[in-house]
PDB file of C-alpha atoms in Angstrom:
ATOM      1  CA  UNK A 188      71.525  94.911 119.086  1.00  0.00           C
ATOM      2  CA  UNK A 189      71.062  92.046 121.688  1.00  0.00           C
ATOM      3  CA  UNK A 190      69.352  89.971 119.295  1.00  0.00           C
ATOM      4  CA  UNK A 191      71.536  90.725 116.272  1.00  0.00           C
ATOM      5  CA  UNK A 192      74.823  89.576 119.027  1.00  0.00           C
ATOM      6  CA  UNK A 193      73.059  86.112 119.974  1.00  0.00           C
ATOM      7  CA  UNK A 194      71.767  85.289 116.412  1.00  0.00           C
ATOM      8  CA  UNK A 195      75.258  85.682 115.117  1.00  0.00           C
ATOM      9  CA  UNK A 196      76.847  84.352 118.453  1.00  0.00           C
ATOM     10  CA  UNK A 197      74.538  81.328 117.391  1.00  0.00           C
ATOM     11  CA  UNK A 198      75.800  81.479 113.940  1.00  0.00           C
ATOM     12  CA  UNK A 199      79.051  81.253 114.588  1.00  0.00           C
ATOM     13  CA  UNK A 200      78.985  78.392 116.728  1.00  0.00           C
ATOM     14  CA  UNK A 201      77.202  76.162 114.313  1.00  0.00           C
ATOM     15  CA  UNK A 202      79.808  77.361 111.249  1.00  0.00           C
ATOM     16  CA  UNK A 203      82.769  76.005 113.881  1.00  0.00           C
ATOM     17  CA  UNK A 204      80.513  72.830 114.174  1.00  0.00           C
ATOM     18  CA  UNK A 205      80.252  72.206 110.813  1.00  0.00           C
ATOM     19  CA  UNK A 206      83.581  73.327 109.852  1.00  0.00           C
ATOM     20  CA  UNK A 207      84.732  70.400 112.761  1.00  0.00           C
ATOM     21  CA  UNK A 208      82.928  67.993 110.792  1.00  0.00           C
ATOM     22  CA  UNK A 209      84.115  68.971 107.377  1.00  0.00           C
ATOM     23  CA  UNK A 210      87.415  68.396 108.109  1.00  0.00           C
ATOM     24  CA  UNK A 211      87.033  65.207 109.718  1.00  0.00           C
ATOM     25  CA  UNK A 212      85.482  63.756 106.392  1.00  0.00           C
ATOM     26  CA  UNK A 213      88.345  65.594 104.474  1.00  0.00           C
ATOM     27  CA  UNK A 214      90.754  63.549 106.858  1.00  0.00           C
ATOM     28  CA  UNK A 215      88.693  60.183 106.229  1.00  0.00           C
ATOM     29  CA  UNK A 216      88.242  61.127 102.704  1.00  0.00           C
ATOM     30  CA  UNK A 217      92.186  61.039 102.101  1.00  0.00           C
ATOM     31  CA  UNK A 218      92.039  57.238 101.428  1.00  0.00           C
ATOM     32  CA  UNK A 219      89.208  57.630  98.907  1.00  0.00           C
ATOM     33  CA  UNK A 220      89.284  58.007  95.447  1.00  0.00           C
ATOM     34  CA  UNK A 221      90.367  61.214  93.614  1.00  0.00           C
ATOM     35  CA  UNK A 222      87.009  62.710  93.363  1.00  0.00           C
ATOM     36  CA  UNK A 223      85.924  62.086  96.825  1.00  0.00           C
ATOM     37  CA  UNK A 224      88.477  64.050  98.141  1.00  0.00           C
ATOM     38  CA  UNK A 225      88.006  66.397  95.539  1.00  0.00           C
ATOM     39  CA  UNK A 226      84.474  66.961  96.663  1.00  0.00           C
ATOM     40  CA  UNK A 227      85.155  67.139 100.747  1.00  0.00           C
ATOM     41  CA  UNK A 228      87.981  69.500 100.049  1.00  0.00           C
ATOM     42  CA  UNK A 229      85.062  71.544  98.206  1.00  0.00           C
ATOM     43  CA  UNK A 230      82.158  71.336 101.310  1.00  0.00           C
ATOM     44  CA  UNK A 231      85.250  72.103 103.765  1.00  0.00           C
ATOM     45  CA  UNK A 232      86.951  75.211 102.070  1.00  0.00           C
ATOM     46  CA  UNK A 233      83.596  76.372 101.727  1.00  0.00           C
ATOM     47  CA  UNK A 234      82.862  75.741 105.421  1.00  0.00           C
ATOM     48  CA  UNK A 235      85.759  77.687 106.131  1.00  0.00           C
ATOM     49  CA  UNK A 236      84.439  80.862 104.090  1.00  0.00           C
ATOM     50  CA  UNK A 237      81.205  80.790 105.654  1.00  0.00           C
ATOM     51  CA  UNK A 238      83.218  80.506 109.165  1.00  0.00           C
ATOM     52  CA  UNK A 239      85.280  83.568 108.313  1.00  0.00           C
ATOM     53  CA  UNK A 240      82.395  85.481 107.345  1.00  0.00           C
ATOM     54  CA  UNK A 241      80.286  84.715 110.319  1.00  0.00           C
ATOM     55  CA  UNK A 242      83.017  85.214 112.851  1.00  0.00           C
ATOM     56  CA  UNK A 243      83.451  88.805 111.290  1.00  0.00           C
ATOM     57  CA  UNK A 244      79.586  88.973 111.439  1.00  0.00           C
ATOM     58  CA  UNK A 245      79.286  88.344 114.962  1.00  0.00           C
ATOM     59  CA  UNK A 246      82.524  90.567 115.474  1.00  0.00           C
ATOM     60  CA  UNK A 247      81.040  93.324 114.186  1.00  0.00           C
ATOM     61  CA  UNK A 248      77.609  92.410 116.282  1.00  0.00           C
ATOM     62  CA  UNK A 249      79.539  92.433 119.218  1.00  0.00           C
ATOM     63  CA  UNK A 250      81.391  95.807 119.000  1.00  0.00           C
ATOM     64  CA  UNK A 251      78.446  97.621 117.971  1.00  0.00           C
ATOM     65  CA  UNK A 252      76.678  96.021 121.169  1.00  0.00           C
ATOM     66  CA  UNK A 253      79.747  96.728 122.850  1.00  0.00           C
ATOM     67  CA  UNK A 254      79.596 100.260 122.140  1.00  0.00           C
ATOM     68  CA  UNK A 255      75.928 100.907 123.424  1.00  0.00           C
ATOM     69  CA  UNK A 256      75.926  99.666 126.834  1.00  0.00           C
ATOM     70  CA  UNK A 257      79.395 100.095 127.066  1.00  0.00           C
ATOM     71  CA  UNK A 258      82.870  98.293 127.734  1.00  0.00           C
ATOM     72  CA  UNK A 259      82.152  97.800 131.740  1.00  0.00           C
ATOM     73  CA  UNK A 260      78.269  96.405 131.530  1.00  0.00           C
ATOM     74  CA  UNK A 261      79.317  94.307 128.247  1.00  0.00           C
ATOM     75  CA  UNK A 262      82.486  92.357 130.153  1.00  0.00           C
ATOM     76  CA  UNK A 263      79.455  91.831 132.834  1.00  0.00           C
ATOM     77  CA  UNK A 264      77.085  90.552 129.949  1.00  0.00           C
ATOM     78  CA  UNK A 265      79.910  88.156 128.278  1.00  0.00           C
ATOM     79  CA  UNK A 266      80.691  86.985 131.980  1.00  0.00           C
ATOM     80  CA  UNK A 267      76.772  86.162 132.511  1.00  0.00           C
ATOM     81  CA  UNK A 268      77.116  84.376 129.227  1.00  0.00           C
ATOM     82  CA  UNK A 269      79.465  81.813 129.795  1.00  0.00           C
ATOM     83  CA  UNK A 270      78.658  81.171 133.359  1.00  0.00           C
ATOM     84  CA  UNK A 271      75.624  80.229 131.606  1.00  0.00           C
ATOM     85  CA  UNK A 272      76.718  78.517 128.601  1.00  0.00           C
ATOM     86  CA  UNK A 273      79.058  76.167 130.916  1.00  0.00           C
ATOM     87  CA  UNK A 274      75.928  75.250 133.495  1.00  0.00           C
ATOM     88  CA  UNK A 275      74.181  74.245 130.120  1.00  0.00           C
ATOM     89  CA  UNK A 276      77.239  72.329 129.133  1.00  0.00           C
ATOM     90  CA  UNK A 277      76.866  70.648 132.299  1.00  0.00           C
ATOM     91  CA  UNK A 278      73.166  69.442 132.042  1.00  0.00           C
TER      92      UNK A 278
END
């Protein structure tokens, strides 16, 4: 269950990445011809989908994770987590 919560925790954050970058070349697409912004519309609503379907992914991850150790040692574990995650961020 660890695994399957950090593999989709990992997901997730690379679908918001790439959604973020979609929709900046949908913005700078807007001055473009027709089909150009026909086409980054495309690669961004589909960026959204797969955003959707890995933050429901990784929600479902988490509660079942959430329900093994339980609520008390997983608010520990998430608290671990990004203590971590923002010492990394500072490197």
């Amino acid at each position: 269950l660890y695994y399957d919560y950090m593999t989709a925790k990992k997901l997730l954050e690379l679908t918001d990445k790439v959604v973020e970058q979609r929709k900046k070349n949908y913005d700078a697409a807007q001055i473009q011809s027709k089909e150009v912004i026909l086409v980054t519309d495309a690669y961004y609503r589909t960026a959204l989908d797969d955003q959707a379907k890995a933050r429901a992914s990784f929600n479902a991850k988490r509660a079942a994770l959430e329900q093994f150790v339980g609520n008390d040692v997983f608010t520990q574990f998430e608290q671990i987590l990004k203590e971590r995650d923002s010492k990394k961020n500072e490197d």
